[in-house]
Coordinates of C-alpha atoms and ligand atoms in Angstrom, one line a residue:
X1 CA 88.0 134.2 89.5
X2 CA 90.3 132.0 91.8
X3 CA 93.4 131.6 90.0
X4 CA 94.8 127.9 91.3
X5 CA 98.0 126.5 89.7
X6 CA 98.5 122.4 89.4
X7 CA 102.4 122.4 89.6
X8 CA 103.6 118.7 89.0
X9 CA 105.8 117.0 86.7
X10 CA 106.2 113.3 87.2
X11 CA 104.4 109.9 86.4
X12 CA 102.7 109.8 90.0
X13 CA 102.1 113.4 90.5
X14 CA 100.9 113.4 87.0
X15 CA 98.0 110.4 88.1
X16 CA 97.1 112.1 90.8
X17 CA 96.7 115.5 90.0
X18 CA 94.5 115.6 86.5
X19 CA 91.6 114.4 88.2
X20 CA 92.1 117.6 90.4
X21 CA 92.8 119.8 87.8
X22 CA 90.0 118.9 86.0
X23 CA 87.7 119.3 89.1
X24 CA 88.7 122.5 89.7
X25 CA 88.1 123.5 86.4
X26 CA 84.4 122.7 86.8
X27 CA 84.0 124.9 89.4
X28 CA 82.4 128.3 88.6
X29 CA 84.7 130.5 90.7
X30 CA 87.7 129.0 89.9
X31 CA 90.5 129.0 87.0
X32 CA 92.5 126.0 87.4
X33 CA 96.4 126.5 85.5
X34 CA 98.1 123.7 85.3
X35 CA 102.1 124.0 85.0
X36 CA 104.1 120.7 84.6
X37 CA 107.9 121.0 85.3
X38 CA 108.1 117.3 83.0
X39 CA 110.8 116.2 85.4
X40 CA 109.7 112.9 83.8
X41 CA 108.9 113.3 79.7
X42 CA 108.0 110.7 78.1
X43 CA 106.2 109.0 81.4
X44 CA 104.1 112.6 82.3
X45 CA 102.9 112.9 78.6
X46 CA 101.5 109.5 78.3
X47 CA 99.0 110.6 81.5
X48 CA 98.5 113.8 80.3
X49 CA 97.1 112.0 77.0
X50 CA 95.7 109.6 79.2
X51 CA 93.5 111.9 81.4
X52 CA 93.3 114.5 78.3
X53 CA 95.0 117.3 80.4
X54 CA 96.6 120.4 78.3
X55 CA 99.3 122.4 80.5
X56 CA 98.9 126.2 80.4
X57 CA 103.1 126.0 80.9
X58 CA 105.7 123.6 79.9
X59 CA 109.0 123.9 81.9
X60 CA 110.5 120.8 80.0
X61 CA 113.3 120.1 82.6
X62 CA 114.0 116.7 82.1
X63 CA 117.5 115.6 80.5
X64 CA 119.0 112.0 81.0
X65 CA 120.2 111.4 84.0
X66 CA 119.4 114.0 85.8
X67 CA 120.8 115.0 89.6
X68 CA 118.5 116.1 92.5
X69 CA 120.1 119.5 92.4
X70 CA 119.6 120.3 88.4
X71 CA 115.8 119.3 89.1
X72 CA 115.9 121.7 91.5
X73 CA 117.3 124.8 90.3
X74 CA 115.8 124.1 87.1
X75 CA 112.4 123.9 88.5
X76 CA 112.9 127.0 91.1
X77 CA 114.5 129.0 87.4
X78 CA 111.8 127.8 85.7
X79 CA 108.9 128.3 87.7
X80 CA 109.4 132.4 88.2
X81 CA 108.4 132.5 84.1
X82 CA 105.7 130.5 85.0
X83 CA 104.6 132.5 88.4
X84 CA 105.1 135.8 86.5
X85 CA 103.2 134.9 83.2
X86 CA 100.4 132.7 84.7
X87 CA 99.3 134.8 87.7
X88 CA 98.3 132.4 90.5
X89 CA 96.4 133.5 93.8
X90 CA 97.3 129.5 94.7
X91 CA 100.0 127.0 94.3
X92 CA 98.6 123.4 94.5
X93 CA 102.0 120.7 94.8
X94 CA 101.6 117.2 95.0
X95 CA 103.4 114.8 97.1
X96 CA 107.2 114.3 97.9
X97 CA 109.4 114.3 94.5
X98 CA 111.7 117.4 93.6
X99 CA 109.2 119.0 91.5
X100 CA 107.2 119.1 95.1
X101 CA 109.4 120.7 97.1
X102 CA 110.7 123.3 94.8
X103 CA 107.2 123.9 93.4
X104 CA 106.5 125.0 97.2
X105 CA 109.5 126.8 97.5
X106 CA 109.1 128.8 94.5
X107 CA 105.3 129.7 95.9
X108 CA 107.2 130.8 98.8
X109 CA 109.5 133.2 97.5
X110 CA 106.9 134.7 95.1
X111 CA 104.6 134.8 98.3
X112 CA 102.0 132.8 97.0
X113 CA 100.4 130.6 99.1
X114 CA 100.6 126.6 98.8
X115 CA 98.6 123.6 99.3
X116 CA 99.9 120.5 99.2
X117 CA 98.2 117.3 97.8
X118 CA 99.0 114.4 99.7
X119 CA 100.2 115.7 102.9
X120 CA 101.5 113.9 106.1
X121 CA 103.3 110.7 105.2
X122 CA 105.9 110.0 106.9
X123 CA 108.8 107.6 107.4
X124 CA 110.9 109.6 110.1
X125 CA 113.8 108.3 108.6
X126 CA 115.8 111.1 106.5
X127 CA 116.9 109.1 104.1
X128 CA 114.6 106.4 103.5
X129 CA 112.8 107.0 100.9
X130 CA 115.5 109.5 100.0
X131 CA 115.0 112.3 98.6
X132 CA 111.2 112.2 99.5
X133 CA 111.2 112.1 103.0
X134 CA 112.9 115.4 103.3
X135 CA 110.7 116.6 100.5
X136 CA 107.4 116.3 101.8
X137 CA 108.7 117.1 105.3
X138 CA 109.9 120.4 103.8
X139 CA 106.7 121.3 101.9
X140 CA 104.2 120.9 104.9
X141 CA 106.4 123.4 106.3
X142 CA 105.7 125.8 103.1
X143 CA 102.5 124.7 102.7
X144 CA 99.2 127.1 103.8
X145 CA 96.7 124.3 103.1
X146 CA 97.1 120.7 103.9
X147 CA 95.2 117.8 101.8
X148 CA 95.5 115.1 104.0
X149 CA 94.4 111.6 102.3
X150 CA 94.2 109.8 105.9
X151 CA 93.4 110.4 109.4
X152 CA 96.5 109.4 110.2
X153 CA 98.7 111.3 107.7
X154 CA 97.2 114.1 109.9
X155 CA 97.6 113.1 113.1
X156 CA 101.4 113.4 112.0
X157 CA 101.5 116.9 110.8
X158 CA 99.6 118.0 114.4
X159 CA 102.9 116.2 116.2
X160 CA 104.9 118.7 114.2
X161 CA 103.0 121.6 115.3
X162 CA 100.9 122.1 112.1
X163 CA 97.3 123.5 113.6
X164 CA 95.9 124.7 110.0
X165 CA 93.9 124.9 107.4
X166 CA 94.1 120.4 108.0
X167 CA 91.8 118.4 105.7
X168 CA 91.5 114.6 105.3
X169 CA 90.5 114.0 101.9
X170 CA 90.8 110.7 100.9
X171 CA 93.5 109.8 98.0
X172 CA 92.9 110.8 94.9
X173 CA 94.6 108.1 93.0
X174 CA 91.6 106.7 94.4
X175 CA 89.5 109.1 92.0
X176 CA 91.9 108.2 89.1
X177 CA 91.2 104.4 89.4
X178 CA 87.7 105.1 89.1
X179 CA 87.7 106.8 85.4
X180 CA 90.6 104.3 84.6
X181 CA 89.5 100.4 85.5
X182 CA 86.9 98.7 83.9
X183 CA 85.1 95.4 84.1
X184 CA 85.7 94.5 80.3
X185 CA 89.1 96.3 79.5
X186 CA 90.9 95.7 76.4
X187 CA 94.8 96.3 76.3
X188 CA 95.3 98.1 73.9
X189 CA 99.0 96.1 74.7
X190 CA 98.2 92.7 72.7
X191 CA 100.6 91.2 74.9
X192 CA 98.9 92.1 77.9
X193 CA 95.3 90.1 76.3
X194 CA 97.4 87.2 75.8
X195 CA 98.6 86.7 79.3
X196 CA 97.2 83.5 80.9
X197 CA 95.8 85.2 84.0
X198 CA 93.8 82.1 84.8
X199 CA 96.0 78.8 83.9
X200 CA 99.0 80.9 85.5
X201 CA 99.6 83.4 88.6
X202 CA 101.1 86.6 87.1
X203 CA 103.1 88.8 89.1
X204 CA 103.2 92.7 88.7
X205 CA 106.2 94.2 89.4
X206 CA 107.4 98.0 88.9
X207 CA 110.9 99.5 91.0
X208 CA 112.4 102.4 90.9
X209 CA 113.5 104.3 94.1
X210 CA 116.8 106.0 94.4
X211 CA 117.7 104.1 97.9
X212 CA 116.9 101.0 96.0
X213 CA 119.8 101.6 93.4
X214 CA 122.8 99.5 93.3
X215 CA 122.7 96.3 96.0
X216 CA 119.3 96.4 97.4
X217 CA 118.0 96.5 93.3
X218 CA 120.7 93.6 92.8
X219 CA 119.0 92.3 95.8
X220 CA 115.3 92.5 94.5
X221 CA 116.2 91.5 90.7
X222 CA 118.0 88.7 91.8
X223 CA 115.1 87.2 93.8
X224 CA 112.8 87.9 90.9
X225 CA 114.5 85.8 89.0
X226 CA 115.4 82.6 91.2
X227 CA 111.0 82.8 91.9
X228 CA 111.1 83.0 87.7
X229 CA 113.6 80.4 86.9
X230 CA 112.0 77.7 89.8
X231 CA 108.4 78.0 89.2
X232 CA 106.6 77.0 86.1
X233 CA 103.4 78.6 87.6
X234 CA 104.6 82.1 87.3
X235 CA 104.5 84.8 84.6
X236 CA 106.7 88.0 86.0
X237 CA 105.3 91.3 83.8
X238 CA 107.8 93.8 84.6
X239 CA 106.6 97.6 83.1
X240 CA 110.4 98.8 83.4
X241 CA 110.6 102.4 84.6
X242 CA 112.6 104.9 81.9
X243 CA 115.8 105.6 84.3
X244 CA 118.7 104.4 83.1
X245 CA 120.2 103.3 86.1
X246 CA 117.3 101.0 86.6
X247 CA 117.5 99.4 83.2
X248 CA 120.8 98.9 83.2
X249 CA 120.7 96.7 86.7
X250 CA 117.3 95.2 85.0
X251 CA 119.4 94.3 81.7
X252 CA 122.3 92.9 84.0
X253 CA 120.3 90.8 86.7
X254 CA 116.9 89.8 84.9
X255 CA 117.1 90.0 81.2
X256 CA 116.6 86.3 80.1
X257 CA 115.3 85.0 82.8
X258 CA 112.1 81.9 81.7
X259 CA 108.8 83.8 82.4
X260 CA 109.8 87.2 82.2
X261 CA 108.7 89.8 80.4
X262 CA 110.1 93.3 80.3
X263 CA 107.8 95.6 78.9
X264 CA 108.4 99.2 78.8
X265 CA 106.1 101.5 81.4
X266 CA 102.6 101.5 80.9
X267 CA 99.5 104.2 79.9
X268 CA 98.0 104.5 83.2
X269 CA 94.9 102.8 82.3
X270 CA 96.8 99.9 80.9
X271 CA 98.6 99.5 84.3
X272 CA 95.5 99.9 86.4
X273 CA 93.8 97.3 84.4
X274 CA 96.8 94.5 84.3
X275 CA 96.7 95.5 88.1
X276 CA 93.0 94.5 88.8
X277 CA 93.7 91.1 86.9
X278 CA 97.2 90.3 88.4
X279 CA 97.4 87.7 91.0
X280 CA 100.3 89.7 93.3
X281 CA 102.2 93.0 93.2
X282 CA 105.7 93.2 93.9
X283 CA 106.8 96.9 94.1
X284 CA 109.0 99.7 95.7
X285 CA 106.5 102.1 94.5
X286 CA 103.8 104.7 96.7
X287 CA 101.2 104.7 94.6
X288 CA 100.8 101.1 93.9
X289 CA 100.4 100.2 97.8
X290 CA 97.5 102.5 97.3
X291 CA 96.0 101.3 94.4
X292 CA 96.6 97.2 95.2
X293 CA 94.2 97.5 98.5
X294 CA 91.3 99.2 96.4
X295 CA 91.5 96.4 93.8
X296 CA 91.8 93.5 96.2
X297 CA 95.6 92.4 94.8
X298 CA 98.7 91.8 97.8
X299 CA 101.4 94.0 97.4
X300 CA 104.7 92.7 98.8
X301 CA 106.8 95.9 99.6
X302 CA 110.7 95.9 98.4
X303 CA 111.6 97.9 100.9
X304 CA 112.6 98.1 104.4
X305 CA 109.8 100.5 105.3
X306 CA 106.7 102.2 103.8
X307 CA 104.6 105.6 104.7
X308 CA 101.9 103.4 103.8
X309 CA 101.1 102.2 107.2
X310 CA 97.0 101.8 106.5
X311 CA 97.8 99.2 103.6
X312 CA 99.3 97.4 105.8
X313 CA 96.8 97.3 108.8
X314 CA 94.6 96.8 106.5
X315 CA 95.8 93.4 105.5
X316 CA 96.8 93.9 101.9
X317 CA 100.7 95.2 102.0
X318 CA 103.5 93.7 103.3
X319 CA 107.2 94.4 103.8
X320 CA 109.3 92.1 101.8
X321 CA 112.6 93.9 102.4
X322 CA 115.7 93.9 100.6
X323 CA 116.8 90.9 101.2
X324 CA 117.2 88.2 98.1
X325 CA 116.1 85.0 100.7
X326 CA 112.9 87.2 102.2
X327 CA 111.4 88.1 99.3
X328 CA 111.6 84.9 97.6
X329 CA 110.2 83.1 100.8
X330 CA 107.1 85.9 101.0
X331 CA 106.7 85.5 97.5
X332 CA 106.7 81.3 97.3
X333 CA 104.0 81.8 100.3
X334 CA 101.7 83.5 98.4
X335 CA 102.2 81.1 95.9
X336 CA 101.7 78.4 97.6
X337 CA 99.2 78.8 100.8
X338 CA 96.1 79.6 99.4
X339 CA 95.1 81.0 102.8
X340 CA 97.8 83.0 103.4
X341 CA 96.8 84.5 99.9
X342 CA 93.3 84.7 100.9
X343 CA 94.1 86.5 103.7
X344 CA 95.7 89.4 101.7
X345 CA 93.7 89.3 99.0
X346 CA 90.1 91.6 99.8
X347 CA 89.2 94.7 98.4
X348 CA 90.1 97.7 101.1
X349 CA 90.0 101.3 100.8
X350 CA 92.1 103.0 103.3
X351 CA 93.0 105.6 101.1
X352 CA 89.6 106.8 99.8
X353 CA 86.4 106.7 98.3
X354 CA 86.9 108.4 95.0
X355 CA 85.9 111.6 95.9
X356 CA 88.9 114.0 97.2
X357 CA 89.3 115.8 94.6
X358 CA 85.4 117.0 95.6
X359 CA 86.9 117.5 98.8
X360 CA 89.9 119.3 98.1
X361 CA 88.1 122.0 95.7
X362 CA 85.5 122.3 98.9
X363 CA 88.1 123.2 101.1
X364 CA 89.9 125.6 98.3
X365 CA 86.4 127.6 98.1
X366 CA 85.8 127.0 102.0
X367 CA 88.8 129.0 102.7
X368 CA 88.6 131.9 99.6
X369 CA 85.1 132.4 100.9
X370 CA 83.3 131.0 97.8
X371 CA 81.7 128.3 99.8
X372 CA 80.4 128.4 103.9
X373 CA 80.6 125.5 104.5
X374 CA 83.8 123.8 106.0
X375 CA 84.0 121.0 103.8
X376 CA 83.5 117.2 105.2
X377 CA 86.8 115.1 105.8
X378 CA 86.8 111.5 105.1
X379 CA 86.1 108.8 106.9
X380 CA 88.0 105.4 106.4
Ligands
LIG401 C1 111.1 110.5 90.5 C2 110.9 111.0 91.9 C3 110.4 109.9 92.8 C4 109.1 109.2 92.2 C5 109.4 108.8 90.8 C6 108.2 108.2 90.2 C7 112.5 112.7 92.7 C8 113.8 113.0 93.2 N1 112.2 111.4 92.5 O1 112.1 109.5 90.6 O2 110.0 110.4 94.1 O3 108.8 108.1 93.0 O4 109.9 109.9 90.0 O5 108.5 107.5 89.0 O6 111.7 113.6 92.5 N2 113.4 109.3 82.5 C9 113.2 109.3 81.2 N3 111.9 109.6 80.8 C10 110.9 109.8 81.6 C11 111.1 109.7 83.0 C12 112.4 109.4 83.4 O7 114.0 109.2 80.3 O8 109.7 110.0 81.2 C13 114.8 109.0 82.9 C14 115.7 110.2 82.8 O9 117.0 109.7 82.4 C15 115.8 110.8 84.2 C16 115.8 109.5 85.0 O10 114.8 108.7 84.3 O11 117.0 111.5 84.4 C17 115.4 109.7 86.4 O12 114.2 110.5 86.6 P1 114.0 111.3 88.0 O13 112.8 112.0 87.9 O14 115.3 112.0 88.3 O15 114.0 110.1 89.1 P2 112.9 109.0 89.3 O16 113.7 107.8 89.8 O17 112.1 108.9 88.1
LIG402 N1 102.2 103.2 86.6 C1 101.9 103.3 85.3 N2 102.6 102.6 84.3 C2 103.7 101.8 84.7 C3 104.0 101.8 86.1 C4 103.3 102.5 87.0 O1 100.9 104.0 84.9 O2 104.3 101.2 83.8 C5 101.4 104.0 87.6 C6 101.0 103.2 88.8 O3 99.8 102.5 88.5 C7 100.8 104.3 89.8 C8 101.9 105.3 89.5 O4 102.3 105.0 88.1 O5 99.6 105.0 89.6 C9 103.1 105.1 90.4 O6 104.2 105.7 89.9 P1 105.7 105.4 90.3 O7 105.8 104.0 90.7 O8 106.5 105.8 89.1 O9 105.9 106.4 91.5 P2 105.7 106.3 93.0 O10 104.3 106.0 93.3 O11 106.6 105.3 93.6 O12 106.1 107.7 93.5

């Protein structure tokens, strides 16, 4: 048997890599191990319930606060336990967060070949998003096997030289959605059933990123509330994410705003769901500019640049920037010019058709010889 390892340990990774674990795990010739560093806690075991995943390891990293270097070394320390007791022939990383690139870089040092989930985005701006930029730019040069979700994503890892083992997959936060949104959902959240998603427009909004802390999330928080405080039409539901930095400038720039609600962070399918019946996204987040297009909502980006560039040729993502006066005036155009809404607002699937965690585990056979075919990339 194939011995493949899942190595991922936050909120996102978590998303999109139990649909792959479990994939692989239906496959005759493989074992698929999943190791979770839990560089996030509390957010990683809600989707491990959520997706009813059970880790074979447990690195339990997190602690309040945390710096880029302590989830680092604790990861790299961590991981050789893991290596040693768990016996991969394969390291599968998702990605661009710490657990990513130290995942990879612990498969390196124990020789042990790497694939990496999600491979090829790319900013080219070192710090923006920072850390992940230099992450994922570091793990495509550890990785032996590149999962691709766009045609585009690996057009960029040709320019840097990579020839390999290349394979556009699709997304599979694409797969995720799938077993998460449904037609009839109830929140399990009574708050969330009592939202008036028809009499009012309600606006999503999740953010997080480390560039974003201190003015730029003054920025952001700020405009959320002037669009709050002069529009009677709105209801801003706000999943706040567990860091501490972010609640605090949350709690100082949008607590007690009219029309707010602060909620803490959702079960996965809770959030999916709210997302397909939510008029507009605002978010700093990846994965939402992913998931928006498939469901038909507009994201407005708060940031000054995204990886994401398919969203946005696609119609469906803008950038709102930094900037308190831009993202009001975005968001009041939405609000307000039902064409300019209509014009973001259709279903698009640049990022997949639900199937690349098929694909992946193709290619993973395909290239241990437990499959002759070379597996089909996907087609946008
Ligand atoms: C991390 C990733 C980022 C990803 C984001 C997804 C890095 C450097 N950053 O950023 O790429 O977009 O996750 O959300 O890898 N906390 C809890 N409980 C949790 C999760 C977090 O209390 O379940 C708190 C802890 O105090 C922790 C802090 O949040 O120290 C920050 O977590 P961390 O993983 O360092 O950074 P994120 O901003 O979550
Ligand atoms: N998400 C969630 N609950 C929340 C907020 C987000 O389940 O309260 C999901 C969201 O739908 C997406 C993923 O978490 O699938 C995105 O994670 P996050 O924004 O933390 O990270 P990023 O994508 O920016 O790396």
């Amino acid at each position: 048997m194939l011995r493949v390892m899942s190595v991922f340990g936050t909120r996102p990774e978590a998303i999109k890599m139990c649909p792959l674990v479990k994939e692989l795990a239906a496959r005759p010739g493989i074992e698929s191990l999943c190791c979770v560093t839990a560089q996030h806690r509390q957010m990683l075991d809600s989707v491990l319930e959520v997706f009813g995943v059970k880790p074979d390891c447990d690195l339990n990293i997190m602690t309040p606060r945390q710096t880029l270097s302590s989830i680092t070394s604790k990861c790299l320390v961590g991981m050789d336990e893991a290596v040693e007791r768990l016996k991969p022939d394969l390291i599968l990383v998702h990605g661009d967060t710490s657990t990513t690139f130290a995942g990879a870089l612990s498969a390196f040092y124990h020789q042990i070949p790497v694939g990496h989930v999600e491979a090829g985005l790319r900013t080219y701006d070192k710090f923006s998003p920072f850390p992940e930029e230099m992450n994922r730019v570091l793990t495509s040069h550890l990785a032996d096997m590149h999962f691709c979700p766009t045609a585009g994503n690996r057009e960029n890892l040709v320019k840097e030289g990579h020839r390999r083992n290349l394979f556009i997959t699709g997304n599979t936060v694409i797969d995720a959605l799938k077993t998460t949104v449904q037609k009839d959902y109830h929140f399990s959240t009574e708050a969330l059933n009592a939202l008036p998603y028809s009499e009012k427009k309600v606006l999503l909004i999740t953010c997080h990123r480390r560039e974003n802390y201190g003015e730029p999330m003054k920025n952001i928080l700020m405009a959320l509330r002037q669009i709050a405080e002069s529009r009677q039409d709105v209801e801003l539901v706000y999943p706040v994410h567990l860091s501490p930095v972010v609640r605090e400038a949350v709690d100082q720039y949008l607590r007690g705003a009219p029309r707010v609600h602060l909620i803490d962070p959702l079960p996965a399918g809770e959030m999916h769901n709210l997302m397909a019946r939510c008029y507009l996204v605002l978010t700093d987040s990846g994965g939402l500019q992913e998931e928006a297009p498939a469901l038909g909502k507009p994201v407005l980006v708060l940031r000054r640049e995204t990886e994401r560039p398919e969203a946005v040729a696609a119609g469906t993502v803008k950038l709102a920037g930094i900037v308190q006066d831009d993202i009001v005036t975005m968001t009041e155009r939405l609000l307000t010019d039902r064409r300019a809404y209509e014009a973001m607002a259709h279903a698009a699937n640049p990022y997949g058709d639900g199937n690349a965690c098929r694909r992946i585990a193709d290619a993973i056979e395909w290239r241990y010889g437990l499959r002759p075919e070379y597996p089909e990339d996907y087609q946008a």
